[in-house]
Short mmCIF file of C-alpha atoms in Angstrom, two decimals:
data_model
loop_
_atom_site.label_atom_id
_atom_site.label_comp_id
_atom_site.label_asym_id
_atom_site.label_seq_id
_atom_site.Cartn_x
_atom_site.Cartn_y
_atom_site.Cartn_z
CA MET Y 11 -48.84 -44.10 22.04
CA GLU Y 12 -46.38 -43.32 19.26
CA ASN Y 13 -49.20 -41.67 17.27
CA ILE Y 14 -50.35 -39.54 20.20
CA PHE Y 15 -46.85 -38.34 20.99
CA THR Y 16 -46.10 -37.62 17.34
CA GLN Y 17 -49.24 -35.48 17.21
CA TRP Y 18 -48.20 -33.54 20.29
CA PHE Y 19 -44.49 -33.05 19.73
CA GLY Y 20 -43.93 -33.69 16.03
CA ASN Y 21 -41.70 -36.30 14.47
CA SER Y 22 -38.46 -35.45 16.24
CA LEU Y 23 -35.92 -37.08 18.52
CA LEU Y 24 -37.64 -35.41 21.49
CA THR Y 25 -40.81 -37.41 20.82
CA TYR Y 26 -38.97 -40.68 21.01
CA ILE Y 27 -37.20 -39.60 24.19
CA LEU Y 28 -40.55 -38.68 25.79
CA ILE Y 29 -42.45 -41.88 24.89
CA PRO Y 30 -40.82 -44.02 27.63
CA VAL Y 31 -41.45 -41.39 30.34
CA PRO Y 32 -45.00 -42.44 31.37
CA ILE Y 33 -43.94 -46.10 31.40
CA LEU Y 34 -40.88 -45.24 33.51
CA VAL Y 35 -43.09 -43.37 35.97
CA TYR Y 36 -45.42 -46.35 36.15
CA VAL Y 37 -42.52 -48.77 36.71
CA SER Y 38 -41.09 -46.64 39.52
CA VAL Y 39 -44.41 -46.35 41.31
CA PHE Y 40 -45.12 -50.03 40.78
CA ALA Y 41 -41.70 -51.04 42.15
CA LEU Y 42 -42.18 -48.90 45.27
CA TYR Y 43 -45.59 -50.35 46.03
CA ALA Y 44 -44.66 -53.90 45.05
CA VAL Y 45 -41.99 -53.85 47.76
CA LEU Y 46 -44.62 -52.71 50.23
CA ALA Y 47 -47.06 -55.33 48.94
CA GLU Y 48 -44.43 -58.00 49.37
CA ARG Y 49 -43.86 -57.00 52.98
CA LYS Y 50 -47.56 -56.73 53.72
CA VAL Y 51 -48.49 -60.04 52.06
CA SER Y 52 -45.67 -61.84 53.85
CA ALA Y 53 -46.84 -60.31 57.12
CA TRP Y 54 -50.41 -61.46 56.62
CA MET Y 55 -49.26 -64.94 55.68
CA GLN Y 56 -47.13 -65.20 58.81
CA ASN Y 57 -49.83 -63.72 61.02
CA ARG Y 58 -47.94 -60.46 61.59
CA ILE Y 59 -49.00 -56.88 60.95
CA GLY Y 60 -46.20 -55.70 58.72
CA PRO Y 61 -45.02 -52.09 58.26
CA ASN Y 62 -47.65 -49.80 59.81
CA ARG Y 63 -45.68 -46.94 61.39
CA THR Y 64 -45.31 -44.42 58.57
CA ASP Y 65 -48.88 -43.81 57.51
CA LYS Y 66 -52.13 -45.38 58.50
CA PHE Y 67 -51.30 -48.60 56.64
CA GLY Y 68 -47.58 -48.03 56.14
CA LEU Y 69 -48.24 -46.57 52.70
CA LEU Y 70 -45.25 -44.23 52.88
CA GLN Y 71 -42.86 -46.92 54.09
CA THR Y 72 -41.09 -47.73 50.83
CA ILE Y 73 -40.98 -44.09 49.72
CA LEU Y 74 -39.13 -43.25 52.93
CA ASP Y 75 -36.91 -46.31 52.46
CA GLY Y 76 -36.11 -45.01 49.00
CA LEU Y 77 -35.26 -41.57 50.36
CA LYS Y 78 -32.98 -43.21 52.91
CA LEU Y 79 -31.21 -45.15 50.19
CA VAL Y 80 -30.70 -41.97 48.12
CA GLN Y 81 -28.92 -40.35 51.06
CA LYS Y 82 -26.59 -43.28 51.64
CA GLU Y 83 -23.03 -43.29 50.45
CA ILE Y 84 -22.16 -45.51 47.50
CA VAL Y 85 -19.16 -47.51 48.64
CA ASN Y 86 -16.71 -48.84 46.09
CA PRO Y 87 -14.82 -51.86 47.40
CA THR Y 88 -11.09 -51.17 47.25
CA ARG Y 89 -10.14 -53.84 44.75
CA SER Y 90 -13.28 -53.70 42.68
CA ASP Y 91 -13.34 -52.69 39.06
CA LYS Y 92 -14.67 -49.13 39.46
CA LEU Y 93 -16.16 -48.54 36.01
CA TYR Y 94 -17.96 -51.86 35.62
CA PHE Y 95 -19.01 -51.88 39.27
CA ARG Y 96 -20.85 -48.59 38.73
CA MET Y 97 -22.20 -49.55 35.31
CA ALA Y 98 -23.65 -52.99 36.09
CA PRO Y 99 -26.85 -52.01 37.99
CA PHE Y 100 -27.82 -49.65 35.19
CA ILE Y 101 -27.45 -52.37 32.58
CA VAL Y 102 -29.58 -54.73 34.69
CA PHE Y 103 -32.32 -52.13 35.07
CA THR Y 104 -32.16 -50.98 31.45
CA ALA Y 105 -32.57 -54.54 30.24
CA ALA Y 106 -35.59 -55.08 32.49
CA PHE Y 107 -37.11 -51.76 31.45
CA MET Y 108 -36.55 -52.22 27.71
CA GLY Y 109 -39.00 -55.12 27.78
CA TYR Y 110 -41.78 -52.64 28.57
CA ALA Y 111 -41.42 -51.14 25.09
CA VAL Y 112 -43.63 -53.83 23.59
CA LEU Y 113 -46.09 -54.42 26.45
CA PRO Y 114 -49.58 -53.45 25.21
CA PHE Y 115 -51.16 -51.61 28.14
CA SER Y 116 -54.22 -51.09 25.96
CA SER Y 117 -55.02 -50.96 22.26
CA VAL Y 118 -53.71 -47.37 22.24
CA PHE Y 119 -51.16 -47.10 25.06
CA MET Y 120 -48.12 -49.14 24.18
CA GLY Y 121 -44.52 -48.15 23.64
CA VAL Y 122 -44.29 -49.46 20.11
CA ASN Y 123 -46.34 -51.98 18.16
CA LEU Y 124 -43.39 -54.01 16.95
CA ASN Y 125 -44.18 -56.84 14.57
CA ILE Y 126 -41.60 -59.04 16.32
CA GLY Y 127 -42.65 -57.94 19.79
CA LEU Y 128 -42.51 -61.27 21.63
CA PHE Y 129 -39.12 -62.22 20.19
CA TYR Y 130 -37.84 -58.74 21.09
CA PHE Y 131 -39.11 -59.14 24.66
CA PHE Y 132 -37.42 -62.47 25.27
CA SER Y 133 -34.08 -61.44 23.81
CA ILE Y 134 -33.96 -58.00 25.44
CA THR Y 135 -34.77 -59.27 28.92
CA SER Y 136 -31.98 -61.82 28.62
CA LEU Y 137 -29.55 -58.89 28.30
CA GLY Y 138 -29.76 -58.40 32.05
CA VAL Y 139 -27.56 -61.47 32.35
CA VAL Y 140 -24.57 -59.44 31.12
CA GLY Y 141 -25.19 -56.83 33.79
CA VAL Y 142 -25.47 -59.47 36.51
CA LEU Y 143 -22.24 -61.11 35.40
CA MET Y 144 -20.58 -57.70 35.27
CA ALA Y 145 -21.74 -56.90 38.81
CA GLY Y 146 -20.60 -60.27 40.13
CA TRP Y 147 -17.19 -60.00 38.58
CA ALA Y 148 -16.54 -56.32 39.26
CA SER Y 149 -17.38 -56.63 42.98
CA ASN Y 150 -14.32 -58.84 43.43
CA ASN Y 151 -16.14 -60.93 46.01
CA LYS Y 152 -16.41 -64.69 45.66
CA TYR Y 153 -20.00 -64.79 46.87
CA SER Y 154 -20.99 -62.17 44.32
CA LEU Y 155 -19.35 -64.18 41.58
CA TYR Y 156 -21.05 -67.40 42.71
CA GLY Y 157 -24.37 -65.61 42.78
CA ALA Y 158 -23.81 -64.19 39.31
CA MET Y 159 -22.80 -67.58 37.91
CA ARG Y 160 -25.90 -69.20 39.38
CA THR Y 161 -28.15 -66.46 38.02
CA VAL Y 162 -26.71 -66.78 34.56
CA ALA Y 163 -26.90 -70.58 34.47
CA GLN Y 164 -30.49 -70.45 35.69
CA ILE Y 165 -31.66 -67.73 33.31
CA VAL Y 166 -29.96 -69.26 30.28
CA SER Y 167 -31.52 -72.69 30.98
CA TYR Y 168 -34.99 -71.39 31.70
CA GLU Y 169 -35.10 -69.26 28.55
CA ILE Y 170 -35.82 -72.45 26.61
CA PRO Y 171 -39.08 -73.54 28.33
CA THR Y 172 -40.19 -69.88 28.43
CA ALA Y 173 -39.86 -69.47 24.69
CA LEU Y 174 -41.23 -72.94 23.86
CA SER Y 175 -44.37 -72.53 25.96
CA ALA Y 176 -45.03 -69.10 24.46
CA ILE Y 177 -44.61 -70.45 20.92
CA VAL Y 178 -47.90 -72.36 21.33
CA VAL Y 179 -49.77 -69.06 21.10
CA VAL Y 180 -47.51 -67.85 18.29
CA MET Y 181 -48.51 -70.95 16.30
CA LEU Y 182 -52.21 -70.40 16.85
CA THR Y 183 -52.16 -66.69 15.94
CA GLY Y 184 -49.38 -66.70 13.37
CA THR Y 185 -47.92 -63.41 14.56
CA LEU Y 186 -45.23 -62.13 16.90
CA SER Y 187 -46.78 -58.72 17.59
CA MET Y 188 -47.94 -58.37 21.19
CA ASN Y 189 -50.95 -56.25 20.28
CA ASN Y 190 -52.18 -58.89 17.82
CA TYR Y 191 -52.33 -61.49 20.61
CA ALA Y 192 -54.71 -59.27 22.53
CA LEU Y 193 -56.70 -58.54 19.37
CA ALA Y 194 -56.96 -62.26 18.60
CA GLN Y 195 -58.63 -62.90 21.97
CA SER Y 196 -61.54 -60.49 21.60
CA GLY Y 197 -65.04 -61.54 22.56
CA GLY Y 198 -65.13 -62.46 26.20
CA ILE Y 199 -63.37 -64.65 28.71
CA PHE Y 200 -63.88 -67.93 26.82
CA ASN Y 201 -61.96 -66.61 23.85
CA TRP Y 202 -58.79 -66.15 25.89
CA PHE Y 203 -55.99 -68.50 24.97
CA ILE Y 204 -56.04 -70.16 28.37
CA PHE Y 205 -59.46 -71.47 27.25
CA GLY Y 206 -58.21 -72.39 23.79
CA GLY Y 207 -58.73 -69.06 22.06
CA PRO Y 208 -61.53 -68.19 19.66
CA GLY Y 209 -62.78 -71.05 17.56
CA ASP Y 210 -65.46 -73.70 17.18
CA ILE Y 211 -66.35 -76.50 19.59
CA TYR Y 212 -63.17 -78.48 18.84
CA LYS Y 213 -61.12 -75.97 20.78
CA ILE Y 214 -62.03 -77.91 23.93
CA ILE Y 215 -59.14 -80.21 22.99
CA LEU Y 216 -56.80 -77.26 23.37
CA ILE Y 217 -57.83 -76.32 26.91
CA PRO Y 218 -55.61 -78.84 28.80
CA ILE Y 219 -52.65 -78.02 26.53
CA MET Y 220 -53.11 -74.31 27.13
CA VAL Y 221 -53.44 -74.66 30.89
CA ILE Y 222 -50.23 -76.70 30.99
CA SER Y 223 -48.52 -74.11 28.81
CA VAL Y 224 -49.51 -71.19 30.99
CA VAL Y 225 -48.38 -73.01 34.14
CA ILE Y 226 -45.01 -73.84 32.55
CA LEU Y 227 -44.63 -70.27 31.29
CA PHE Y 228 -45.36 -68.99 34.79
CA ILE Y 229 -42.86 -71.38 36.41
CA SER Y 230 -40.09 -70.58 33.98
CA THR Y 231 -40.61 -66.82 34.13
CA LEU Y 232 -40.53 -67.15 37.92
CA ALA Y 233 -37.13 -68.77 37.53
CA GLU Y 234 -35.99 -66.06 35.13
CA THR Y 235 -36.84 -63.31 37.57
CA ASN Y 236 -34.99 -65.24 40.32
CA ARG Y 237 -37.92 -65.36 42.68
CA THR Y 238 -38.46 -67.99 45.35
CA PRO Y 239 -38.60 -71.03 44.97
CA PHE Y 240 -35.84 -70.35 42.44
CA ASP Y 241 -33.90 -67.68 44.34
CA LEU Y 242 -30.72 -69.72 44.55
CA THR Y 243 -28.93 -66.64 43.33
CA GLU Y 244 -29.50 -64.83 46.58
CA ALA Y 245 -29.77 -67.82 48.89
CA ASP Y 246 -28.91 -65.95 52.08
CA SER Y 247 -27.86 -69.05 53.98
CA GLU Y 248 -25.22 -69.93 51.39
CA LEU Y 249 -24.27 -66.80 49.50
CA VAL Y 250 -24.96 -63.91 51.91
CA ALA Y 251 -27.01 -62.01 49.30
CA GLY Y 252 -25.93 -62.89 45.78
CA VAL Y 253 -24.64 -60.34 43.28
CA HIS Y 254 -25.56 -57.28 45.29
CA ILE Y 255 -23.50 -57.97 48.40
CA GLU Y 256 -21.04 -55.14 47.79
CA TYR Y 257 -23.61 -52.63 46.60
CA SER Y 258 -24.95 -49.86 48.78
CA GLY Y 259 -27.28 -46.90 48.47
CA MET Y 260 -28.97 -46.20 45.19
CA LEU Y 261 -26.98 -48.78 43.22
CA PHE Y 262 -28.39 -51.45 45.53
CA ALA Y 263 -31.87 -50.06 44.97
CA MET Y 264 -31.36 -50.30 41.20
CA PHE Y 265 -31.13 -54.09 41.48
CA PHE Y 266 -34.41 -54.15 43.36
CA PHE Y 267 -36.05 -51.85 40.84
CA ALA Y 268 -34.89 -54.19 38.10
CA GLU Y 269 -36.25 -57.26 39.87
CA TYR Y 270 -39.68 -55.76 40.44
CA ALA Y 271 -39.80 -54.22 36.97
CA GLN Y 272 -39.09 -57.62 35.52
CA MET Y 273 -41.74 -59.25 37.71
CA PHE Y 274 -44.44 -57.06 36.22
CA ALA Y 275 -43.02 -57.32 32.70
CA VAL Y 276 -43.20 -61.11 32.63
CA SER Y 277 -46.65 -61.03 34.25
CA GLY Y 278 -47.75 -58.64 31.52
CA VAL Y 279 -46.48 -61.01 28.86
CA ILE Y 280 -48.33 -63.98 30.40
CA ALA Y 281 -51.46 -61.83 30.66
CA THR Y 282 -51.15 -60.78 27.02
CA LEU Y 283 -50.47 -64.25 25.72
CA PHE Y 284 -52.96 -66.31 27.67
CA LEU Y 285 -55.28 -64.07 29.70
CA GLY Y 286 -56.55 -61.79 26.97
CA GLY Y 287 -54.19 -58.86 27.46
CA TRP Y 288 -56.20 -55.66 27.57
CA GLN Y 289 -59.47 -57.38 26.60
CA SER Y 290 -62.32 -57.10 29.04
CA PRO Y 291 -63.62 -60.49 30.24
CA PHE Y 292 -67.16 -59.52 29.26
CA GLY Y 293 -66.27 -59.06 25.60
CA ASP Y 294 -68.84 -57.24 23.53
CA LEU Y 295 -71.65 -57.67 26.06
CA ILE Y 296 -70.63 -54.41 27.74
CA PRO Y 297 -68.77 -52.40 25.06
CA PHE Y 298 -68.25 -49.55 27.54
CA LEU Y 299 -65.76 -51.71 29.46
CA ASN Y 300 -63.59 -52.15 26.39
CA THR Y 301 -62.62 -48.50 25.89
CA PRO Y 302 -58.86 -47.70 26.08
CA VAL Y 303 -58.96 -46.42 29.67
CA PHE Y 304 -60.71 -49.54 30.95
CA GLN Y 305 -58.39 -51.69 28.84
CA VAL Y 306 -55.47 -50.27 30.82
CA LEU Y 307 -57.27 -51.24 34.02
CA TRP Y 308 -57.92 -54.79 32.80
CA PHE Y 309 -54.31 -55.19 31.73
CA LEU Y 310 -52.96 -53.82 35.01
CA GLY Y 311 -55.43 -55.98 36.93
CA LYS Y 312 -54.31 -59.16 35.24
CA GLY Y 313 -50.64 -58.25 35.53
CA LEU Y 314 -50.90 -57.28 39.19
CA PHE Y 315 -52.82 -60.45 39.98
CA LEU Y 316 -49.96 -62.51 38.55
CA VAL Y 317 -47.48 -60.40 40.54
CA PHE Y 318 -49.55 -61.20 43.63
CA VAL Y 319 -49.32 -64.92 42.82
CA GLN Y 320 -45.54 -64.55 42.56
CA ILE Y 321 -45.40 -62.90 45.98
CA TRP Y 322 -47.78 -65.51 47.39
CA LEU Y 323 -45.55 -68.36 46.15
CA ARG Y 324 -42.47 -66.66 47.57
CA TRP Y 325 -43.85 -66.86 51.09
CA THR Y 326 -45.27 -70.36 50.67
CA LEU Y 327 -42.66 -72.55 49.04
CA PRO Y 328 -39.15 -73.50 50.22
CA ARG Y 329 -36.15 -72.98 47.98
CA VAL Y 330 -35.17 -75.75 45.55
CA ARG Y 331 -31.67 -77.16 45.31
CA ILE Y 332 -29.54 -76.47 42.25
CA ASP Y 333 -29.81 -80.04 40.94
CA GLN Y 334 -33.59 -80.00 41.43
CA LEU Y 335 -33.70 -76.72 39.54
CA MET Y 336 -31.82 -78.11 36.56
CA THR Y 337 -33.68 -81.45 36.65
CA MET Y 338 -37.01 -79.66 36.56
CA CYS Y 339 -35.97 -77.53 33.62
CA TRP Y 340 -34.29 -80.10 31.40
CA LYS Y 341 -36.09 -83.33 32.31
CA TYR Y 342 -39.64 -82.13 32.88
CA LEU Y 343 -40.46 -78.66 31.55
CA ILE Y 344 -38.72 -78.88 28.18
CA PRO Y 345 -40.07 -82.35 27.20
CA ILE Y 346 -43.59 -81.35 28.28
CA THR Y 347 -43.45 -78.13 26.25
CA LEU Y 348 -42.16 -80.03 23.22
CA VAL Y 349 -45.07 -82.49 23.46
CA ASN Y 350 -47.44 -79.52 23.81
CA LEU Y 351 -45.96 -77.93 20.72
CA PHE Y 352 -46.43 -81.16 18.78
CA LEU Y 353 -50.06 -81.54 19.91
CA VAL Y 354 -50.89 -77.95 18.93
CA GLY Y 355 -49.32 -78.55 15.53
CA LEU Y 356 -51.46 -81.68 15.15
CA TYR Y 357 -54.58 -79.72 16.15
CA MET Y 358 -53.85 -77.03 13.59
CA LEU Y 359 -53.28 -79.66 10.89
CA ILE Y 360 -56.60 -81.41 11.57
CA PHE Y 361 -59.01 -78.65 12.58
CA LYS Y 362 -57.78 -75.54 10.72
CA MET F 10 -30.21 -33.43 10.34
CA PRO F 11 -32.87 -36.16 10.78
CA TYR F 12 -32.70 -38.01 14.06
CA THR F 13 -31.94 -41.33 12.36
CA THR F 14 -28.67 -39.82 11.11
CA ILE F 15 -27.78 -38.63 14.59
CA LEU F 16 -28.60 -42.08 15.96
CA PHE F 17 -26.50 -43.71 13.27
CA TYR F 18 -23.44 -41.66 14.19
CA VAL F 19 -23.95 -42.32 17.90
CA LEU F 20 -24.24 -46.06 17.30
CA ALA F 21 -21.30 -46.11 14.91
CA PHE F 22 -19.20 -44.21 17.45
CA ILE F 23 -20.09 -46.69 20.22
CA THR F 24 -19.34 -49.65 17.93
CA VAL F 25 -15.95 -48.34 16.84
CA VAL F 26 -14.83 -47.17 20.28
CA SER F 27 -15.79 -50.43 22.00
CA ALA F 28 -14.23 -52.48 19.20
CA VAL F 29 -11.01 -50.52 19.70
CA VAL F 30 -11.20 -51.26 23.43
CA VAL F 31 -11.75 -54.96 22.66
CA VAL F 32 -8.56 -55.02 20.62
CA PHE F 33 -6.28 -52.86 22.74
CA ASN F 34 -7.33 -53.73 26.30
CA LYS F 35 -4.93 -56.12 28.03
CA ASN F 36 -7.58 -57.53 30.36
CA VAL F 37 -9.60 -60.26 28.63
CA ILE F 38 -12.74 -59.68 30.71
CA HIS F 39 -12.71 -55.97 29.89
CA SER F 40 -12.45 -56.93 26.22
CA ALA F 41 -15.44 -59.26 26.57
CA PHE F 42 -17.58 -56.57 28.24
CA SER F 43 -16.62 -54.05 25.54
CA LEU F 44 -17.64 -56.62 22.95
CA PHE F 45 -21.10 -56.47 24.54
CA PHE F 46 -21.40 -52.76 23.72
CA ALA F 47 -20.00 -53.25 20.22
CA LEU F 48 -22.46 -56.04 19.39
CA PHE F 49 -25.36 -54.16 20.91
CA ALA F 50 -24.62 -51.03 18.89
CA VAL F 51 -24.35 -53.11 15.72
CA SER F 52 -27.84 -54.44 16.38
CA GLY F 53 -28.96 -50.79 16.65
CA ILE F 54 -27.50 -50.16 13.19
CA PHE F 55 -29.50 -53.13 11.91
CA VAL F 56 -32.63 -51.48 13.32
CA LEU F 57 -31.82 -48.30 11.40
CA LEU F 58 -31.54 -50.45 8.26
CA ARG F 59 -35.09 -51.70 8.97
CA ALA F 60 -33.84 -55.24 9.47
CA ASP F 61 -35.67 -55.74 12.77
CA PHE F 62 -35.52 -59.52 12.79
CA ILE F 63 -31.78 -59.57 12.17
CA ALA F 64 -31.26 -56.95 14.88
CA ILE F 65 -33.06 -59.03 17.49
CA THR F 66 -31.36 -62.21 16.32
CA GLN F 67 -28.04 -60.41 16.71
CA ILE F 68 -28.90 -59.64 20.34
CA MET F 69 -30.30 -63.12 21.01
CA ILE F 70 -27.36 -65.04 19.55
CA TYR F 71 -24.33 -62.84 20.03
CA VAL F 72 -25.14 -61.06 23.28
CA GLY F 73 -27.42 -63.62 24.94
CA GLY F 74 -25.52 -66.67 23.77
CA ILE F 75 -21.97 -66.34 22.52
CA LEU F 76 -20.88 -63.47 24.76
CA ILE F 77 -22.21 -65.17 27.89
CA LEU F 78 -20.42 -68.37 26.91
CA LEU F 79 -17.23 -66.40 26.36
CA LEU F 80 -17.49 -64.66 29.73
CA PHE F 81 -18.23 -67.94 31.49
CA GLY F 82 -15.25 -69.56 29.84
CA VAL F 83 -12.90 -66.72 30.78
CA MET F 84 -14.16 -66.46 34.36
CA LEU F 85 -14.17 -70.18 35.10
CA THR F 86 -10.82 -71.03 33.58
CA THR F 87 -8.72 -68.28 35.22
CA LYS F 88 -9.30 -69.69 38.67
CA ILE F 89 -8.60 -73.31 37.69
CA THR F 90 -5.39 -73.04 35.72
CA ASP F 91 -3.84 -70.12 37.64
CA ILE F 92 -2.71 -68.62 34.36
CA GLU F 93 -3.43 -64.93 34.24
CA LEU F 94 -5.33 -64.39 31.05
CA ARG F 95 -3.89 -61.34 29.39
CA SER F 96 -3.68 -60.66 25.73
CA LYS F 97 -0.26 -59.73 24.36
CA ASN F 98 0.75 -58.03 21.16
CA LEU F 99 2.65 -60.45 18.96
CA ASN F 100 3.96 -60.03 15.41
CA THR F 101 3.65 -56.25 15.40
CA ILE F 102 5.34 -55.52 12.07
CA PRO F 103 3.60 -58.22 9.93
CA GLY F 104 0.32 -57.25 11.60
CA ILE F 105 0.73 -53.60 10.65
CA ILE F 106 1.60 -54.50 7.05
CA PHE F 107 -1.41 -56.82 6.85
CA THR F 108 -3.91 -54.32 8.27
CA VAL F 109 -2.64 -51.44 6.14
CA GLY F 110 -3.03 -53.68 3.08
CA ILE F 111 -6.60 -54.66 3.98
CA ILE F 112 -7.58 -51.09 4.85
CA SER F 113 -6.22 -49.74 1.55
CA ILE F 114 -8.11 -52.39 -0.43
CA LEU F 115 -11.33 -51.62 1.49
CA VAL F 116 -10.96 -47.86 1.04
CA PHE F 117 -10.26 -48.32 -2.66
CA ILE F 118 -13.37 -50.52 -3.10
CA ILE F 119 -15.61 -48.22 -1.06
CA THR F 120 -14.55 -45.10 -2.96
CA SER F 121 -14.56 -46.66 -6.42
CA THR F 122 -17.95 -48.43 -6.16
CA LYS F 123 -21.03 -46.65 -7.46
CA TRP F 124 -23.52 -46.99 -4.61
CA HIS F 125 -27.17 -47.29 -5.59
CA VAL F 126 -29.17 -45.42 -3.00
CA LYS F 127 -32.71 -46.70 -2.74
CA ALA F 128 -35.63 -45.23 -0.85
CA PRO F 129 -36.23 -47.27 2.30
CA VAL F 130 -38.92 -49.90 1.90
CA VAL F 131 -41.24 -50.44 4.83
CA ASN F 132 -41.34 -54.18 5.17
CA GLU F 133 -44.14 -55.51 7.32
CA GLU F 134 -43.96 -59.04 8.68
CA THR F 135 -40.35 -59.79 7.89
CA VAL F 136 -40.53 -62.90 10.07
CA SER F 137 -43.07 -64.76 7.95
CA GLN F 138 -41.14 -63.91 4.77
CA ILE F 139 -37.90 -65.19 6.28
CA GLY F 140 -39.70 -68.32 7.47
CA LYS F 141 -41.17 -69.05 4.04
CA MET F 142 -37.79 -68.51 2.36
CA LEU F 143 -36.08 -70.81 4.86
CA LEU F 144 -38.52 -73.65 4.19
CA THR F 145 -38.65 -73.24 0.39
CA ASN F 146 -35.69 -71.67 -1.42
CA TYR F 147 -33.10 -72.17 1.29
CA LEU F 148 -34.21 -75.50 2.72
CA LEU F 149 -30.92 -77.33 2.14
CA PRO F 150 -28.65 -74.78 3.89
CA PHE F 151 -31.19 -74.60 6.72
CA GLU F 152 -31.21 -78.38 7.19
CA ILE F 153 -27.42 -78.59 6.97
CA ALA F 154 -27.08 -75.88 9.61
CA SER F 155 -29.50 -77.67 11.91
CA ILE F 156 -27.66 -80.97 11.52
CA VAL F 157 -24.33 -79.29 12.29
CA LEU F 158 -25.86 -77.70 15.39
CA LEU F 159 -27.35 -81.02 16.50
CA VAL F 160 -23.99 -82.73 16.10
CA ALA F 161 -22.33 -79.97 18.13
CA LEU F 162 -24.98 -80.34 20.84
CA ILE F 163 -24.57 -84.12 21.09
CA GLY F 164 -20.79 -83.80 21.01
CA SER F 165 -20.67 -81.24 23.80
CA ALA F 166 -23.10 -83.30 25.89
CA MET F 167 -20.83 -86.31 25.41
CA PHE F 168 -17.73 -84.36 26.51
CA ALA F 169 -19.57 -82.94 29.50
CA ARG F 170 -20.65 -86.36 30.78
CA ARG F 171 -18.97 -87.70 33.85
CA ILE F 172 -16.54 -90.43 32.86
CA LYS F 173 -16.82 -93.46 35.11
CA ASP F 174 -13.49 -95.12 35.86
#
């Protein structure tokens, strides 16, 4: 995408300001319809109809909700810290959005092909923690602060299994660039890393390791985006609503935008690492399906499917307790990922 | 003016202003949040120097790790000890003498050094180079650092354990 924009606008500051615009548009539209999808999926799961008043299927519902939120007054609590209270939602959203810079939507459409893309993604998305802490503290509300503290403890702990389970793919490809992961999985569905990646017959050994890795990566990214069953941060029965209790209007909406933006971002990373990224599942059998436009569709399809699984789990599973959360992270996920890492190292030593 | 120069001045401005806020603000939490902006802008300057790995490591370690720890410490301890955490200015006159001395030495060195300006080198795959260096030429410092970190980890885990009476 950098090349295309440089051709159109020349090598100036304007070019680099314009590159994020299509991605920002996509994120906004995605966030609006993901909220609707969440409400619809939950309705179907609970045998309800869901929002259906605004259009034929309620398609305008979230747009109208957004318009309503724009009109609402932004209330500053009297004893809050004005500057940081206003600043926090923007930091949270910026951190979530900055991760999109390295997501390869196709072999051509990506923000930037950074050679440390994966590392960049994991460290940038952890920046949101500062914004959450800022929001919790500046609101001057004890429930906000509790929510913020829980979020931070949860995200900081779950960063470790996230990174460790992703490193398996880094070891096999020997690169950190997101586009190279997709390139390494060319040639059909059985060359995706969930099926052991490209290689000879011995890669069958890798399949169980890879499946475990992708499940752990999914669980820990679920915890990092604070979705149910790990939504202790906004446990309504204990904490009213978490960090965004005191927020109203558009600032409140910013937190939601950030959450949904992050949901798709982590799904995109899982899709790129294990599900072939923008590669078509048919590989070279149908070369037509591997052109850049179709690659975008494959990538979005895989990402949106994972987002659907996240929504599905939200309306299926009950919330875990804080001790269960920490036990799962430190006593199960991290040891399993370390064993996985060791086994992949052994595989590479013997078969490569 | 090329846009990298503009970006450099923007980032330098953010770094300096937030560092000044860190020093002069009386509220410790405000200082910590300003430190966030200072560290983040420094990582931007690293990007302009084409040190991408160091820039991201700066964010990962200082912003994602140390700053969060600092904020947690400040927020959790104020409520427990009931001591209002505010920074005070102590030793004003020795401090001024000391800083003026350091600044004059720095200015003297910066102006008297002959700087060798080199054309920027595009360095692909910095990560693998750093990795190879760490496991060959700099293996001993690397191992010593990891042992120190392991000791710190075990020590903190021991302190954090519940002591049974």
